[in-house]
XYZ file of C-alpha atoms in Angstrom:
342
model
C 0.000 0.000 0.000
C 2.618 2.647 0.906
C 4.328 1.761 -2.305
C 1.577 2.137 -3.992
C 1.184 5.589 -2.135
C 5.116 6.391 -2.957
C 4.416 5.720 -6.813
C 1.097 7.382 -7.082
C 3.042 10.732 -5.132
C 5.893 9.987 -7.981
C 3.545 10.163 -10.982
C 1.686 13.217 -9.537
C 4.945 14.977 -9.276
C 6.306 14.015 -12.858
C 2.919 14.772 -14.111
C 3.032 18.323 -12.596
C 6.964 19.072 -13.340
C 6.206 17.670 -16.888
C 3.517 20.570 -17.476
C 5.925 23.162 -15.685
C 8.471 22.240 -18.267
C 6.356 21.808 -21.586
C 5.001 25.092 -20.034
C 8.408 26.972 -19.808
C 9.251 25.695 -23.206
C 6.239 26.690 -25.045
C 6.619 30.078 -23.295
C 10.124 30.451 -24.749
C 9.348 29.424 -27.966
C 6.411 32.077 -27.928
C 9.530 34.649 -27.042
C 11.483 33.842 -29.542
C 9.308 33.488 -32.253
C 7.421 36.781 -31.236
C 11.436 38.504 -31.205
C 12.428 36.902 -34.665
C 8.731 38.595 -35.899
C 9.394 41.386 -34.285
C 13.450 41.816 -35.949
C 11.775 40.484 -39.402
C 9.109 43.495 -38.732
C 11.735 45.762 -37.924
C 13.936 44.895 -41.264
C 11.334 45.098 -43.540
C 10.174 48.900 -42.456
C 14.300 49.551 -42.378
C 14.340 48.290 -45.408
C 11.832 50.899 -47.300
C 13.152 53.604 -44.733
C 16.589 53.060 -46.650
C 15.124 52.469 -50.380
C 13.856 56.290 -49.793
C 17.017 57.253 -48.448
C 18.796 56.037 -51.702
C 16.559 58.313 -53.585
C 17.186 61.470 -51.320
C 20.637 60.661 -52.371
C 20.221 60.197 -55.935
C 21.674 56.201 -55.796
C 22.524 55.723 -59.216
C 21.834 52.195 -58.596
C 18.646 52.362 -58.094
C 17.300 55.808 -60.051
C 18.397 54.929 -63.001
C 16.695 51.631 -63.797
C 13.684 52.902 -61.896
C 11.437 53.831 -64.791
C 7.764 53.578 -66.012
C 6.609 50.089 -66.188
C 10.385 48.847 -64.662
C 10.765 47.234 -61.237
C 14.749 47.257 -59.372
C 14.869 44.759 -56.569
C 17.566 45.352 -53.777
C 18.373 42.977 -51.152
C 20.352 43.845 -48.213
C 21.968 42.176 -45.093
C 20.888 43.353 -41.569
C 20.464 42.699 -38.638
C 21.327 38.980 -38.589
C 18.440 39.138 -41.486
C 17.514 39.823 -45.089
C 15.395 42.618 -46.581
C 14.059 42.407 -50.369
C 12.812 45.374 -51.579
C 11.050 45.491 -55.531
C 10.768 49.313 -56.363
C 8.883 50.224 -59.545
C 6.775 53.241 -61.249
C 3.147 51.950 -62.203
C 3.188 52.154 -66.051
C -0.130 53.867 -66.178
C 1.147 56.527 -63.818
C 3.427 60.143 -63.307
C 6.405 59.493 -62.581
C 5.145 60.795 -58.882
C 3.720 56.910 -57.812
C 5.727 54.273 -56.388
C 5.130 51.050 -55.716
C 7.008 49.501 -52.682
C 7.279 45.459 -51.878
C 9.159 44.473 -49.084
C 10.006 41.127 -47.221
C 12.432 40.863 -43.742
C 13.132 37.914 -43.065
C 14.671 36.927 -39.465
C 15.692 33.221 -39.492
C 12.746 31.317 -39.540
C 10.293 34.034 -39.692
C 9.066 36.711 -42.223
C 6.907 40.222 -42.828
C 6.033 41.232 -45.658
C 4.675 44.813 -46.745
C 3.285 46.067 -49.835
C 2.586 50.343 -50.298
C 2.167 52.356 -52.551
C 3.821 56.373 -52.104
C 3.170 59.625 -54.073
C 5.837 62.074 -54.650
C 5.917 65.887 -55.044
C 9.082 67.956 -55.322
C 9.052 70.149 -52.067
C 9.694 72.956 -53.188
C 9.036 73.127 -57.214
C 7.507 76.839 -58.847
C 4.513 76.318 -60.776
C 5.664 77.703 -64.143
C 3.156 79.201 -66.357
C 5.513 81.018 -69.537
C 8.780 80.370 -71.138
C 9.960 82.989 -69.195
C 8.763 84.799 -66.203
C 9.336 87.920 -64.552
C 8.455 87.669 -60.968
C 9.866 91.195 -59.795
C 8.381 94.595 -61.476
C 10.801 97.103 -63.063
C 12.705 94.810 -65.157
C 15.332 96.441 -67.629
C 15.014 94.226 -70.385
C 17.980 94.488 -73.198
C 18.755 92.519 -75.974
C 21.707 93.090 -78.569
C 19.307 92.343 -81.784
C 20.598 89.296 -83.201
C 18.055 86.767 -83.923
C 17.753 84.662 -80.634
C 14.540 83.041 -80.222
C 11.852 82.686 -76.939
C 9.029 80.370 -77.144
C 6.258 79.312 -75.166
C 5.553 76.501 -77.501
C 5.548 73.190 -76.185
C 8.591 71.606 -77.345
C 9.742 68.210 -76.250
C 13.796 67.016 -75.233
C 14.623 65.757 -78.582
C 13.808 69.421 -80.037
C 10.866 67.723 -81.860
C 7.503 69.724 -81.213
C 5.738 68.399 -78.105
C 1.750 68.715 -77.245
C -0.045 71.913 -78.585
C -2.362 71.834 -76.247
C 0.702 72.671 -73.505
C 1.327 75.503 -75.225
C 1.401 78.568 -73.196
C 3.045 82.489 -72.630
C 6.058 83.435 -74.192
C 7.199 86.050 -71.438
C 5.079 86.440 -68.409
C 5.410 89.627 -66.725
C 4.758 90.910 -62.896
C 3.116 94.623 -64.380
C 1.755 96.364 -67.508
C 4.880 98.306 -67.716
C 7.249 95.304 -67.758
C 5.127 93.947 -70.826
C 5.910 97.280 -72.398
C 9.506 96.998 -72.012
C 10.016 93.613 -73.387
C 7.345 94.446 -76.421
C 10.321 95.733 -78.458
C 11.782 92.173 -78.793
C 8.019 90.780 -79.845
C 9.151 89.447 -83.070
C 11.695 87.301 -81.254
C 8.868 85.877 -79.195
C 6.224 83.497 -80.000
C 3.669 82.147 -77.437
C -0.290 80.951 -77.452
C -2.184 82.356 -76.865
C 0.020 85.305 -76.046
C 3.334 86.456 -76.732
C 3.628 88.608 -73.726
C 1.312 88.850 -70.930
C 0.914 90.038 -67.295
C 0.622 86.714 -65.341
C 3.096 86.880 -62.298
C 4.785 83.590 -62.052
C 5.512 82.154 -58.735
C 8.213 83.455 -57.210
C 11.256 81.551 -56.022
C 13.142 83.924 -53.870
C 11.876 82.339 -50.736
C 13.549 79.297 -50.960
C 16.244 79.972 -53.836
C 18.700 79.401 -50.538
C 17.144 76.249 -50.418
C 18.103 74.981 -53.715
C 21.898 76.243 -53.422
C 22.142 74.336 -50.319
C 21.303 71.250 -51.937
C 23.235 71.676 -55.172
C 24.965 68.957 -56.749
C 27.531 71.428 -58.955
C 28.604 74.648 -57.891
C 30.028 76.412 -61.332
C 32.389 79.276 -59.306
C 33.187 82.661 -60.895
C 35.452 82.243 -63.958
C 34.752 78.787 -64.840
C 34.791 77.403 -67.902
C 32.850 73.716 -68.073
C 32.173 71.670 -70.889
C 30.980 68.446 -69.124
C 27.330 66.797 -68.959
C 25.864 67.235 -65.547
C 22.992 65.054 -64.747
C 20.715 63.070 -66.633
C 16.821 62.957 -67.602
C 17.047 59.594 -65.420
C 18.834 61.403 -63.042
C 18.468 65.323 -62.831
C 20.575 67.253 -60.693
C 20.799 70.937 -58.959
C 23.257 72.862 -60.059
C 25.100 76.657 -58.694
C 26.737 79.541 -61.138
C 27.064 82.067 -59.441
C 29.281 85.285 -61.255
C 30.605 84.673 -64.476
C 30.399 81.729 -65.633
C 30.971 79.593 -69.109
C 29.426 76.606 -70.307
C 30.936 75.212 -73.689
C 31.716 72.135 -76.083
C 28.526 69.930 -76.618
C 27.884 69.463 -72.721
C 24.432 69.203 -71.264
C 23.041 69.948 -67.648
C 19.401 68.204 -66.604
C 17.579 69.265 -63.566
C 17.329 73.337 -61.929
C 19.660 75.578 -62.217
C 20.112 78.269 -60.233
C 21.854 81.545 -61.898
C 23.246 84.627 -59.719
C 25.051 86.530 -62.435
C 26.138 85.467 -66.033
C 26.499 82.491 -68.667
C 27.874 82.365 -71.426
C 27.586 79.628 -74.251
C 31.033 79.057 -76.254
C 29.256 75.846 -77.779
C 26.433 74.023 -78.226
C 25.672 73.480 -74.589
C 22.111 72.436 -73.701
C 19.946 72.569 -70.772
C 17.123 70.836 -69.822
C 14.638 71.872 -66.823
C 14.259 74.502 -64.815
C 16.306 78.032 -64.550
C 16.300 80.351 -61.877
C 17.887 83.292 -62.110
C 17.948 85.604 -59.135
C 20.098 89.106 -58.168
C 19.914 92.527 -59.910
C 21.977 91.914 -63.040
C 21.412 88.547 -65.019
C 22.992 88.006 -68.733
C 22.528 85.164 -70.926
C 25.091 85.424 -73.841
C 26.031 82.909 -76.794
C 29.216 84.145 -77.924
C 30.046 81.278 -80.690
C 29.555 81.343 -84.661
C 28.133 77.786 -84.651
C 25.537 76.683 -82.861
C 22.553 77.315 -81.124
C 22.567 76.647 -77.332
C 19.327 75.544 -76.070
C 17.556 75.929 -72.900
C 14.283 73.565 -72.714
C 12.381 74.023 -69.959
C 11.279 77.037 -68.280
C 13.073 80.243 -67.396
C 12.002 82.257 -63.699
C 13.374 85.611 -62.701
C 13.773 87.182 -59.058
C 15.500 90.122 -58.301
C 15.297 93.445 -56.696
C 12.707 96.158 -59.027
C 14.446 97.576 -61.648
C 17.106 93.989 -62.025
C 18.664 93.838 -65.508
C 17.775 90.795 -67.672
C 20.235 90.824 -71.340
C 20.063 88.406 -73.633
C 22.951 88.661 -76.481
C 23.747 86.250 -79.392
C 21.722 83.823 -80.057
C 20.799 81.744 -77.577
C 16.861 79.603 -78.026
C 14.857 79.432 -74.671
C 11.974 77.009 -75.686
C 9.059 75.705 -73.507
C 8.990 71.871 -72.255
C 6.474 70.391 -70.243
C 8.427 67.056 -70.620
C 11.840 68.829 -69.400
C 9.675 70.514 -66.440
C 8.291 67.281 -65.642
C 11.580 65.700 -65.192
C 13.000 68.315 -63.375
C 10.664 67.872 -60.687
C 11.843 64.569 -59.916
C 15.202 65.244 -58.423
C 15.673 62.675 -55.121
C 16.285 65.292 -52.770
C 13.858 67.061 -53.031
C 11.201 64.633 -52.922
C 8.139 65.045 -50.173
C 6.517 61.738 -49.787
C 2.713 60.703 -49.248
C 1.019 57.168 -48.337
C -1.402 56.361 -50.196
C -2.058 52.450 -49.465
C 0.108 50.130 -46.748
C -0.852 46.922 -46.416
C 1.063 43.853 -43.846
C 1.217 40.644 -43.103
């Protein structure tokens, strides 16, 4: 009987530390498969935290694949995990959509993410001419030879773009500023007008902004000749005095003018100029060759800045060159619009 007793009080107790044990284990296992979750959770929201981070610093290896219809996948190693990341631009969509899918994976365990992000360039002037003048009292000089503004929509290639993007030639800030570029009217073509008083935005407040973030600074005296930027790819770029651009270079993206250019070559630009200050010459001092801005063109400057154009240099509309302009990585404000998990 007593053994009986002894191995009844044995089985109890095996019994009991059995289910203290499978207990503690099943606890532990809940620990560590809630901590790989949570480090797979953790990698996967890294992971899209330093896709966007590639962009803000234009990441050749991922911008330039990333167009419409395209997808770039990037995997990374961290923290004791994986991240796979597909990036792509839906191909019915502006180029200001992005479609994110992302998987962490922590050992055994995985999280998965899909979101979808809208883009807007933070800041970007809404421009409405070929050229604007957003400050009054502009002395506006030219030196006669046959250089050529347009507000016709034009696309990169130099091939006509969209009529129905057509817009101003020169847009003015006053009534009076109209009257002092009228002289160079037959140098200006626009639709439905040539020159009009419609005050573009105005760019001084954060010009400071974009010479911050430039990509090239062109120093007084320069001479440069290279291609800066891409239309994958555009850039920011600072000349600030006087400053040459020459040979068959090109510059994408905004570029921000305190001073004077002049064109020795063929040199090209594509985007969006801002010029600001009190004195501001464009000049094409070459015999061959007809240096092309596509884009848009914005003034700033104290009333009664100088604006001179001399030689011939071709300032031509371009919602396309606009458009890509806008799309430079830094300066990229981001929106959700869907995020889903798993």
């Amino acid at each position: 009987m007593s053994l009986l007793l002894v191995m009844g009080i044995a089985l109890t107790l095996g019994i009991v530390g059995f289910t203290i044990n499978s207990s503690k284990m099943r606890v532990t296992e809940r620990v560590a498969g809630f901590q790989k979750y949570s480090v797979a959770r953790n990698i996967a929201h890294s992971a899209v935290n330093m896709t966007l981070r590639a962009f803000d610093r234009n990441d050749t290896t991922l911008i330039y694949p990333l167009e419409a219809g395209k997808t770039v996948t990037i995997t990374r190693q961290m923290m004791d995990g994986q991240s796979v990341v597909t990036a792509k631009l839906p191909p019915s969509m502006k180029r200001d959509t992005i479609d994110f899918t992302t998987v962490g994976t922590a050992q055994d365990s995985s999280y998965w993410m899909k979101l979808r992000l809208q883009r807007s360039p933070k800041p970007f002037p809404a421009v409405n001419a070929c050229v604007g003048f957003a400050s009054p009292g502009i002395v506006y000089n030219t030196d006669g030879k046959p250089h050529r503004i347009t507000g016709e929509d034009y696309k990169m290639n130099g091939t006509r773009g969209n009529p129905a993007k057509d817009t101003i030639g020169v847009a003015t800030k006053t009534a009076a500023d109209s009257a002092a570029v009228a002289p160079d009217a037959a140098n200006i073509t626009g639709d439905p007008y040539k020159i009009k008083v419609a005050p573009p935005d105005d760019p001084s407040a954060y010009i400071n902004e974009y010479i911050a973030m430039a990509d090239y600074v062109f120093p007084n005296g320069s001479s440069n000749n290279g291609t800066y930027g891409s239309a994958a790819m555009p850039v920011i770029g600072y000349a600030k005095g006087e400053v040459k651009f020459g040979g068959n270079g090109k510059f994408y993206g905004v570029l921000v003018i305190n001073g004077s250019i002049d064109f020795t070559g063929t040199f090209d630009i594509y985007g969006l100029v801002l010029c600001y200050g009190s004195d501001i010459q464009i000049s094409v001092s070459t015999s061959s060759g007809n240096p092309s801005l596509y884009g848009g063109l914005i003034m700033s400057g104290a009333p009664g800045s100088k604006f001179s154009l001399k030689g011939t240099p071709q300032l031509l509309y371009s919602t396309e060159a606009l458009e890509m302009a806008k799309y430079i990585g830094k300066m990229q404000a981001y929106k959700v619009i869907y995020w889903y998990y798993q």
